[in-house]
Coordinates of C-alpha atoms in Angstrom, one line a residue:
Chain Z
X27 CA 0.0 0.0 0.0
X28 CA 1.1 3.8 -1.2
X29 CA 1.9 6.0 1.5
X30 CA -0.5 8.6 2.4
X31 CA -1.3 11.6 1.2
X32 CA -1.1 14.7 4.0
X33 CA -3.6 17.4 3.4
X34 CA -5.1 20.3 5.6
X35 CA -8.1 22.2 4.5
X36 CA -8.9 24.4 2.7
X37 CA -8.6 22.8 -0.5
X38 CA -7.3 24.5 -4.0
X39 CA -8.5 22.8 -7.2
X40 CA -5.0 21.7 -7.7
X41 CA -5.3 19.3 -4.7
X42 CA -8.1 18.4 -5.5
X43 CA -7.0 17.3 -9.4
X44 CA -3.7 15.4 -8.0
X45 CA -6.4 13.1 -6.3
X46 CA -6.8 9.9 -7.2
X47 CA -9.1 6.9 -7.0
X48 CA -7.5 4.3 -3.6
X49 CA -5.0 6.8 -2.4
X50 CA -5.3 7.2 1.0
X51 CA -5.2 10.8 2.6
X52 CA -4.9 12.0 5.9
X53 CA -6.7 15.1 6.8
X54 CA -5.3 17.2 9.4
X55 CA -7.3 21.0 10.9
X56 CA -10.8 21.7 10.4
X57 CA -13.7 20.4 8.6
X58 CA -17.5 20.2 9.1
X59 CA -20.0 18.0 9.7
X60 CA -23.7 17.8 8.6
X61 CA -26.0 15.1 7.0
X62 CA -29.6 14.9 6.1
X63 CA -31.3 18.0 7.9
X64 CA -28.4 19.9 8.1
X65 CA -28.1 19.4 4.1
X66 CA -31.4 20.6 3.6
X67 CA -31.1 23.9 5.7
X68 CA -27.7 25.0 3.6
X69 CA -29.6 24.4 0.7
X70 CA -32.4 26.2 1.7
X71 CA -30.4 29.0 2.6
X72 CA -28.5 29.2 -0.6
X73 CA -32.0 29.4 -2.5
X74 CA -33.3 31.6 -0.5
X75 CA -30.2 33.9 -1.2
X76 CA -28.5 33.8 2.2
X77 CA -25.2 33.4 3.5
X78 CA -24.0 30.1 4.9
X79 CA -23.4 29.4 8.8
X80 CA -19.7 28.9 7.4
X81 CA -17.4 29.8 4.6
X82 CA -17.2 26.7 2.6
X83 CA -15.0 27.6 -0.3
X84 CA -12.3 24.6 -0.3
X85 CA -13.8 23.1 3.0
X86 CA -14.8 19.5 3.2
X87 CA -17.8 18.1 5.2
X88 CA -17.8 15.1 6.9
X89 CA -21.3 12.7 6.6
X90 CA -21.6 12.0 10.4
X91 CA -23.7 12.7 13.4
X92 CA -21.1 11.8 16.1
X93 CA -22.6 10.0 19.2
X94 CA -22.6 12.2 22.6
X95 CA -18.8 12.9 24.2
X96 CA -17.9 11.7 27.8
X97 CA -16.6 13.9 30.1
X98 CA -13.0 15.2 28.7
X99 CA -13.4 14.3 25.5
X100 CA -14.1 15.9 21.7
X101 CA -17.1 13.8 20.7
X102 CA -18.5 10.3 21.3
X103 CA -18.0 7.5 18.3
X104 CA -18.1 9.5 15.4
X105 CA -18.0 6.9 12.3
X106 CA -19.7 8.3 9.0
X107 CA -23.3 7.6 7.8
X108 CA -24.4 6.8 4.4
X109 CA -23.7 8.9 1.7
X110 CA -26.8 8.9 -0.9
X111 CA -29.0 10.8 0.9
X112 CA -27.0 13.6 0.7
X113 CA -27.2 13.4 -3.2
X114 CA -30.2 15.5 -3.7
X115 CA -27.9 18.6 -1.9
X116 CA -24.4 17.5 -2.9
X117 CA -23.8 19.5 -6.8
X118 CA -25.3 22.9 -4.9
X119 CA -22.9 22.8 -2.4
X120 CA -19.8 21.8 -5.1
X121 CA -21.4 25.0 -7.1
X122 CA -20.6 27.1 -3.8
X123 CA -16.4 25.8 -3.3
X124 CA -17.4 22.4 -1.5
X125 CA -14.1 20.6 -2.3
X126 CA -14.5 17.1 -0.5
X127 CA -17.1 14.9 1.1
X128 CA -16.4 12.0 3.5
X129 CA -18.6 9.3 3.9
X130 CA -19.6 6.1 2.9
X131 CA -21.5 4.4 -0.2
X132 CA -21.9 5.5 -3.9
X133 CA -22.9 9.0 -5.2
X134 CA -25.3 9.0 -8.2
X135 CA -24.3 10.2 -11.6
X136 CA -25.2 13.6 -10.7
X137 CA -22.7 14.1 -7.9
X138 CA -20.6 12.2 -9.4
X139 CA -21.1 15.1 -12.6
X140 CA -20.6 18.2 -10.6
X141 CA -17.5 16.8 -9.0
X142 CA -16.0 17.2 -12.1
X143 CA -17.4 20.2 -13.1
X144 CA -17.0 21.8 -9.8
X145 CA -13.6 20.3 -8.7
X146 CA -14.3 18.2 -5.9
X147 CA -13.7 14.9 -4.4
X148 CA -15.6 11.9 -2.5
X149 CA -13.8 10.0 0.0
X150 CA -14.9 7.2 2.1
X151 CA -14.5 6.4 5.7
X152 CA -14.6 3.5 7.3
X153 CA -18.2 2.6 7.9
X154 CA -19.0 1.3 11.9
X155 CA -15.2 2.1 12.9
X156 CA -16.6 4.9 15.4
X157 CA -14.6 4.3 18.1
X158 CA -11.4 4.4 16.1
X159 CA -12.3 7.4 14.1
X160 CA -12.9 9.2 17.1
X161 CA -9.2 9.1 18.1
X162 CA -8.3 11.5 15.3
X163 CA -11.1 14.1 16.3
X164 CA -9.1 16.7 18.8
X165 CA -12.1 18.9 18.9
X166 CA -15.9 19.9 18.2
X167 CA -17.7 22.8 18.4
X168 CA -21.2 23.2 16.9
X169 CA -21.3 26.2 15.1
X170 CA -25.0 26.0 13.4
X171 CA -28.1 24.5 14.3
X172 CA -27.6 23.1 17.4
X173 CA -31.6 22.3 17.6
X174 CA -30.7 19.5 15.4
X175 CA -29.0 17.2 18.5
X176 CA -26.6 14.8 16.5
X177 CA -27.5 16.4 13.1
X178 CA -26.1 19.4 14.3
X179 CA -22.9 20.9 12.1
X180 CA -19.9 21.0 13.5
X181 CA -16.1 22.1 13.5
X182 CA -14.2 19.2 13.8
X183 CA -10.4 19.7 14.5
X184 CA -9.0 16.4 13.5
X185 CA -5.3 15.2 13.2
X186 CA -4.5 12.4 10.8
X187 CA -7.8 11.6 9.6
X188 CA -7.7 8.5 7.9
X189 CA -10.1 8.5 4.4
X190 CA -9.5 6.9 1.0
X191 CA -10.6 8.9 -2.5
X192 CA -13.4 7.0 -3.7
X193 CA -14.3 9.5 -6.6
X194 CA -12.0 11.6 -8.1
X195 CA -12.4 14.2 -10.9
X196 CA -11.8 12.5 -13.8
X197 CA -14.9 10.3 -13.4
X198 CA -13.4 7.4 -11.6
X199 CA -15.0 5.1 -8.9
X200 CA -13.1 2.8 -5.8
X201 CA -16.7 1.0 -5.7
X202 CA -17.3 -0.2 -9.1
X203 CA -13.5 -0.8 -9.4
X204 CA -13.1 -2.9 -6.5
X205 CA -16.3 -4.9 -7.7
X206 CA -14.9 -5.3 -11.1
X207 CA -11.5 -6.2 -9.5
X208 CA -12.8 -8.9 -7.4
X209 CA -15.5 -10.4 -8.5
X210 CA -15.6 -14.2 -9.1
Chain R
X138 CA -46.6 -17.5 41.1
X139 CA -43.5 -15.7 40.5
X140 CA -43.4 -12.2 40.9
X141 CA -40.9 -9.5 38.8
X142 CA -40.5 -5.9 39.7
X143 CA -40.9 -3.8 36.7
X144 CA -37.9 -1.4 38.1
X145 CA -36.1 -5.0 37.3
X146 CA -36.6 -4.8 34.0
X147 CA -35.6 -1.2 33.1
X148 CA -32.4 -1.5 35.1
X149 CA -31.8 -4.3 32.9
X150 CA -32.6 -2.6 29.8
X151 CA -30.4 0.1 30.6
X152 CA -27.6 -2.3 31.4
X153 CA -27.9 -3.9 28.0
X154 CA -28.7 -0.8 26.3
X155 CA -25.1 0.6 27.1
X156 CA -23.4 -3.0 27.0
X157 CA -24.7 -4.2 23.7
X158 CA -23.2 -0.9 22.2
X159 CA -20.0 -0.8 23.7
X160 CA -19.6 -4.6 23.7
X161 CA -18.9 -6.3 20.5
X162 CA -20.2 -10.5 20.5
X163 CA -17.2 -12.7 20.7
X164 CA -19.0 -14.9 18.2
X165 CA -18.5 -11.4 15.6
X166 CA -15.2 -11.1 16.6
X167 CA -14.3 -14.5 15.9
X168 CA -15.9 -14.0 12.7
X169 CA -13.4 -11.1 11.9
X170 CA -10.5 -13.5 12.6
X171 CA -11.5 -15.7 9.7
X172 CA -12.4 -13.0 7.2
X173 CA -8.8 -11.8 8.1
X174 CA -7.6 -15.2 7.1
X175 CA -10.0 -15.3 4.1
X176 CA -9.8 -12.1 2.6
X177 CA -7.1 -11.6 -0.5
X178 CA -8.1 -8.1 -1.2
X179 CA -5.2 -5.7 0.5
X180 CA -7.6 -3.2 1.5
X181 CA -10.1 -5.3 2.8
X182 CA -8.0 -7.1 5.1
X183 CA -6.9 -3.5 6.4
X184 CA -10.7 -2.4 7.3
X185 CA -11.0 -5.9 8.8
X186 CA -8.2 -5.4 11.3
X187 CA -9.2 -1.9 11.7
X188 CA -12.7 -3.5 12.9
X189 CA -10.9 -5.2 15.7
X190 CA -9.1 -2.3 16.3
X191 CA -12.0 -0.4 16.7
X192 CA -14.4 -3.3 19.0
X193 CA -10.5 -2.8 21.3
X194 CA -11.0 0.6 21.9
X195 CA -15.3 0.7 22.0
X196 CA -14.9 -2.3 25.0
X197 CA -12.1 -0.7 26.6
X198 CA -13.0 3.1 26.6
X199 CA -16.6 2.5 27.1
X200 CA -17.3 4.2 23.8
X201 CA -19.9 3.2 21.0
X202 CA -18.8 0.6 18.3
X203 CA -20.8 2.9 15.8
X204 CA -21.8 6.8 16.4
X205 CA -25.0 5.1 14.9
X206 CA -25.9 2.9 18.0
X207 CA -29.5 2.5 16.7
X208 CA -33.2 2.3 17.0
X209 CA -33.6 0.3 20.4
X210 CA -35.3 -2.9 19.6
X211 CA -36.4 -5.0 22.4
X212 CA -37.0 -8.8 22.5
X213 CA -39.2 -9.7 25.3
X214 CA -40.0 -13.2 26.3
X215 CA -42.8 -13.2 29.6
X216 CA -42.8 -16.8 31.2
X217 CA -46.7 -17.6 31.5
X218 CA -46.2 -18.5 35.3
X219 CA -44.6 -14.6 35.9
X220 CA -46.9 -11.8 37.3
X221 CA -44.8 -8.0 37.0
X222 CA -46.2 -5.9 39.5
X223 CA -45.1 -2.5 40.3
X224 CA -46.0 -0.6 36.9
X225 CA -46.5 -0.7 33.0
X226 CA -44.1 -3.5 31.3
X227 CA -43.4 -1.4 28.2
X228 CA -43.5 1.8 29.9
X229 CA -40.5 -0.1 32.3
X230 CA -38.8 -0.7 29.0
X231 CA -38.9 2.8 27.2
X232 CA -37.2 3.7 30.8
X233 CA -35.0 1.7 30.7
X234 CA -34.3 2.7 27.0
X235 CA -34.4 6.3 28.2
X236 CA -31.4 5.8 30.9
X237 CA -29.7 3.5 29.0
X238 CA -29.0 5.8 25.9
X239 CA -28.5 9.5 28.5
X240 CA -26.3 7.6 30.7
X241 CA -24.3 5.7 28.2
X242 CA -23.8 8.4 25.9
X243 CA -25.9 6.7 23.1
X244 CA -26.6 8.9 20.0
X245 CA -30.3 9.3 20.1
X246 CA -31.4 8.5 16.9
X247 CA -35.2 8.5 16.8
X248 CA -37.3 10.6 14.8
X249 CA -40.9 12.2 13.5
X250 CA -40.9 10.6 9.8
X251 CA -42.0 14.3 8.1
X252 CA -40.8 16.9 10.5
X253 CA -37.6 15.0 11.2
X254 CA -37.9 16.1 14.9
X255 CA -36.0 14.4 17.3
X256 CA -37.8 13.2 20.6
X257 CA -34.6 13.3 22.6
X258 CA -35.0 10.5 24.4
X259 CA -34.6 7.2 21.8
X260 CA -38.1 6.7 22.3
X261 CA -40.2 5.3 21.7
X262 CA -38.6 1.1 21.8
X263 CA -39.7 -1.2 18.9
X264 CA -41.1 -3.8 21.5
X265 CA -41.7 -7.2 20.2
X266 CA -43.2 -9.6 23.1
X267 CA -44.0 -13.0 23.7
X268 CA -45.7 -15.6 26.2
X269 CA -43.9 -18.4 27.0
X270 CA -44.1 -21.4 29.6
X271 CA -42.1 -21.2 32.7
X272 CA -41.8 -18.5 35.5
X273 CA -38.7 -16.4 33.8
X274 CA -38.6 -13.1 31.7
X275 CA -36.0 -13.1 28.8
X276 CA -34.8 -9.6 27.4
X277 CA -32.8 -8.7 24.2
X278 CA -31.7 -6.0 23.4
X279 CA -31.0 -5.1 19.6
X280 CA -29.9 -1.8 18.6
X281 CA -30.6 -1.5 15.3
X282 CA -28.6 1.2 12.7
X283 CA -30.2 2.7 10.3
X284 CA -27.6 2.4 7.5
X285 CA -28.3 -1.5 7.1
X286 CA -31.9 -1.3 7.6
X287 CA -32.1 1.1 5.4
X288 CA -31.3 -2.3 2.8
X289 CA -33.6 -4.4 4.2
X290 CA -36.9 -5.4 1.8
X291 CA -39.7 -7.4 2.2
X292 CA -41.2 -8.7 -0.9
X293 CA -43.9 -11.0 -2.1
X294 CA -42.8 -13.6 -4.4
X295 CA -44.9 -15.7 -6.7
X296 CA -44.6 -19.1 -5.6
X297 CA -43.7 -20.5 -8.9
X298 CA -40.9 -19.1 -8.6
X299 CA -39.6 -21.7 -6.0
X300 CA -36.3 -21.8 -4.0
X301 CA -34.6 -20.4 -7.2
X302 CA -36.9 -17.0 -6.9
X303 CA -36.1 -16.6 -3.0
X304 CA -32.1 -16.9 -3.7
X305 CA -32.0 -14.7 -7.0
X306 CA -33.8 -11.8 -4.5
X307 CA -31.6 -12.1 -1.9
X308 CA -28.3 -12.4 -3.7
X309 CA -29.9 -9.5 -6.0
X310 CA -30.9 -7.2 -2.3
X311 CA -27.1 -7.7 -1.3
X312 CA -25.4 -7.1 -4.7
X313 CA -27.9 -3.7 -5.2
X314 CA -27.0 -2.7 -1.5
X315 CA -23.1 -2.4 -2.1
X316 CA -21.5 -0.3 0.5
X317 CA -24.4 0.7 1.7
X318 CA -25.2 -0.9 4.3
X319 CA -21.1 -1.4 6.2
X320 CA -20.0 -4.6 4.6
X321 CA -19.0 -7.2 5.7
X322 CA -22.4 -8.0 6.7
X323 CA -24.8 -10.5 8.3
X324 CA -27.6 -11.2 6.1
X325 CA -31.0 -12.4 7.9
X326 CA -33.6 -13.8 5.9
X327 CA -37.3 -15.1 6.4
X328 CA -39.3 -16.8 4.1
X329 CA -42.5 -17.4 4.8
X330 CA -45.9 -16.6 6.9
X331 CA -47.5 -13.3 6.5
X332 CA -45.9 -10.1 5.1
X333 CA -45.3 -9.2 8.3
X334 CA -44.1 -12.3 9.8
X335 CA -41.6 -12.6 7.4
X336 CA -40.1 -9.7 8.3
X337 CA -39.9 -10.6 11.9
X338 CA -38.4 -14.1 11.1
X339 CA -35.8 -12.2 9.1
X340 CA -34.6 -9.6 12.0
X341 CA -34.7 -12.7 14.9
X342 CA -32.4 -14.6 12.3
X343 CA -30.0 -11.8 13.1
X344 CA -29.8 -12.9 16.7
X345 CA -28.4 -16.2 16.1
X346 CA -24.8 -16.5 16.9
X347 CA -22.3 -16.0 14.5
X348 CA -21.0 -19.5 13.8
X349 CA -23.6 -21.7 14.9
X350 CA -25.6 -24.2 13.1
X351 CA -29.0 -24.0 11.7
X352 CA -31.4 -26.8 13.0
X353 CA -32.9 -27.5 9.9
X354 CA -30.5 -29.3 7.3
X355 CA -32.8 -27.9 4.7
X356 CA -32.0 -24.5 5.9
X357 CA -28.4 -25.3 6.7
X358 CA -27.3 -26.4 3.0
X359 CA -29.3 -23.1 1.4
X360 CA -27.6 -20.6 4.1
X361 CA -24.2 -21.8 2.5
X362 CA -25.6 -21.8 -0.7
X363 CA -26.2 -17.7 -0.6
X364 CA -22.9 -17.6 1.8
X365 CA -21.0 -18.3 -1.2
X366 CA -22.9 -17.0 -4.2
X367 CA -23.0 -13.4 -2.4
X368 CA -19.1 -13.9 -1.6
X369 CA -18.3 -14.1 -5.4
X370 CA -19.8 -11.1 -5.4
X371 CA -16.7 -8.9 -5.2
X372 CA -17.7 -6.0 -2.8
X373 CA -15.9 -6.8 0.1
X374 CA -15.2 -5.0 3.5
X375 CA -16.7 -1.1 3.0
X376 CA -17.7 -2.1 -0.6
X377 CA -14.0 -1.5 -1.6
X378 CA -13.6 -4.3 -3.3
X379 CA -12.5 -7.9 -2.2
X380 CA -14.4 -11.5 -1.2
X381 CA -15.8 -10.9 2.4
X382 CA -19.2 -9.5 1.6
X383 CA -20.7 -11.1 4.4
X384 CA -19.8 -12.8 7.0
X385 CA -23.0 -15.1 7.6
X386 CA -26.1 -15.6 6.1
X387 CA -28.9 -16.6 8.6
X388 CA -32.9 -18.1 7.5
X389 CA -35.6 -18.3 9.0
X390 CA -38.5 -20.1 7.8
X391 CA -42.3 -20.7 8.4
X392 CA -45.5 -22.2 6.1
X393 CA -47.0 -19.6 3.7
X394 CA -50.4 -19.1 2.4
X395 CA -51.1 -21.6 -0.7
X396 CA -51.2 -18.1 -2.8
X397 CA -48.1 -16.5 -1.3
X398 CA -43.9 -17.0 -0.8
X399 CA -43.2 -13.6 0.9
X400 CA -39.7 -13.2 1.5
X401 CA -37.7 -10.7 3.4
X402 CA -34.1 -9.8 3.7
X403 CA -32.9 -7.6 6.7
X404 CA -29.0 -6.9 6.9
X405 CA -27.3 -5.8 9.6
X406 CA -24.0 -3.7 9.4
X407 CA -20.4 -5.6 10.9
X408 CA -21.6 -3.9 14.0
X409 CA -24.1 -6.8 14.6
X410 CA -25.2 -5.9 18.7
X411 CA -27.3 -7.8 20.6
X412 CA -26.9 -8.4 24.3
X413 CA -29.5 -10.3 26.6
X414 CA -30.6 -11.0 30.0
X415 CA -32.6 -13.9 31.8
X416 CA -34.3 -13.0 35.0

């Protein structure tokens, strides 16, 4: 296996275009969280001709509603959830400097579309590995809709977090590769 | 006749609440260590040792497995010869899911379907009870994610379609769910009964241990069967490729109307937690 690739947000389009489909990257500093409701909301906003709760030119969120943190810690187990829900929302965000999405599962065509147009990359994490993700998280804060309990978006400081390009911008996809690859 | 506190059953609810999600099954660890010795794929084997990694650290930190530690479903089995006094069974239950999830730092997870609004609380407990002989009360606990269930189908097949029909929409379910759902996975299957009997044969399939036998040869031989066809399917661990799709497949089966072969297939993410209790 390749070593990793070390990358701190934000993200130029030039990073984002050296990415390739099964390198492994390792995020260290700040990126955001937010899945279903918090998707909706920031596109909502963006229709209704607003600005965002955060700058997200060359940011990355992270598909994942952490579980609550213990006393003396960041957050609880903080794996990430599936990806396609997100789909309906995904291109909008691109359109606005969105440069990379962690989480898990395939992206439709569409996403898959405005990641090249738009620059952008979808990486997976590892899918029920909460515990162990965690360890990379140094710190959370919620900075928008905190009404939404675990939906909530967050800063996340992380250090080393481990993720693997799934989709790059050149059309390419880890799933259907690794299918193709391995199937009997 | 024996009598049970209700307060007895929502401390034990709470327990397995926090246990069952912090607590991997030795029988799914076990079934990690082979799919490390089985797996060729590089990457997959990676994810699989990462999986123990991360059971390690959930056991011995007292944190989750999964952020996603589920929709609290409860199996409750009430010997015929027990009376519970001292309050409302599934009232003692949702309590017990109530503590269980503040005091263990479980995500609540538990929503209304069109406003999305949360009720705080992981309320209210899919309760699934049953009368049995003898003077004991069992409890399961099952915390179900939503990522695999969200994979799950129940369909009604056209009995012409025999054994063949049922295997070609299972296989089909698994292939179509690709990383979905946190491969490898367990994949429970009922055929049978009514629609919604089928359903509930395929989620109490999921609570067999990893490993074991089933009873009926019949059921035995076709288990392997769909083991193997959906391991030459080539998703592998997190759907990056490789031959540890699943790591079990598990039936359950009951008579069916002369008109009807209703099948369902509920999967259940690596993260397969289910803790219990006798009292």
């Amino acid at each position: 296996m390749s070593d990793a690739i070390k990358l701190t947000p934000p993200l130029s389009d030039a990073d984002v275009e050296s990415l390739r489909i099964g390198d492994r990257v390792l995020i260290t500093g700040a990126i955001y969280t937010g899945r279903d409701a918090a998707h909706k909301r920031l596109t909502d906003l963006i229709q209704a001709g607003k600005h965002l709760p955060f700058e997200i030119q060359g940011q990355i969120i992270y598909y994942v509603g952490p579980s609550p943190a213990k006393p003396g810690r960041a957050v609880g187990a903080a794996g990430p959830t599936t990806s396609y829900r997100m789909d309906a929302y995904a291109p909008e965000l691109m359109r606005f400097g969105l440069k990379g999405m962690i989480g898990k599962g395939a992206r439709n065509q569409d996403v898959k579309d405005a990641m090249a147009t738009f620059k952008a990359v979808y990486f997976a994490a590892i899918g029920g590995a909460g515990a162990l993700m965690a360890q990379t998280i140094k710190n959370a804060e919620i900075i928008a809709y905190e009404d939404l309990g675990p939906e909530a978006i967050r800063r996340l400081e992380v250090e080393e977090f481990p993720i693997i390009v799934v989709n790059d911008v050149r059309g390419n996809d880890l799933y259907e590769e690794g299918v193709k690859r391995y199937a009997l | 006749m024996r009598e049970i506190h209700i307060s007895q059953i929502t401390a034990a609810v709470r327990d397995l609440c926090i246990k069952s999600n912090t607590h991997l099954g030795e029988d799914v660890l076990q079934a990690f260590a082979q799919a490390i010795d089985q797996e060729v794929s590089p990457t997959g084997k990676d994810i699989l040792e990462k999986l123990v990694e991360n059971a390690r650290i959930a056991r011995v930190e007292g944190i989750p497995i999964c952020q996603d530690t589920g929709f609290a479903v409860v199996f409750v089995e009430v010997g015929q010869e027990v009376r519970l006094i001292g309050g409302d069974l599934k009232e003692a239950i949702n309590q017990g899911v109530r503590q269980g999830y503040e005091e263990g730092y479980l995500r609540k997870s538990v929503c209304h379907p069109f406003t999305r609004k949360n009720t705080g609380d992981n309320t209210p407990t899919v309760i699934h009870l049953d009368i049995v002989p003898g003077d004991r009360v069992q409890l399961i606990v099952a915390p179900k994610g939503g990522g695999s269930e969200n994979m799950s189908r129940v369909t009604m097949l056209t009995p012409a379609v025999g054994i063949q029909g049922v295997k070609d929409f299972v296989v089909q379910r698994v292939k179509e769910s690709g990383a979905n759902p946190c491969p490898p996975t367990i994949v429970g299957v009922g055929i049978g009964g009514t629609f919604e009997t089928t359903a509930l044969l395929a989620k109490k399939a999921l609570l067999r241990p990893l490993g074991s036998e089933n009873p009926d040869p019949e059921l035995a031989a076709l288990e392997q069967e769909l083991y193997e066809e959906i391991n030459t399917l080539g998703i592998g661990p997190q759907g990056l490729g490789g031959r540890i799709t699943s790591l079990a497949v598990h039936v359950n089966m009951m008579e069916s109307h002369i008109a009807s072969l209703p099948v369902a297939v509920n999967i259940q993410c690596h993260a397969a937690r289910h803790k219990e209790i006798v009292l």
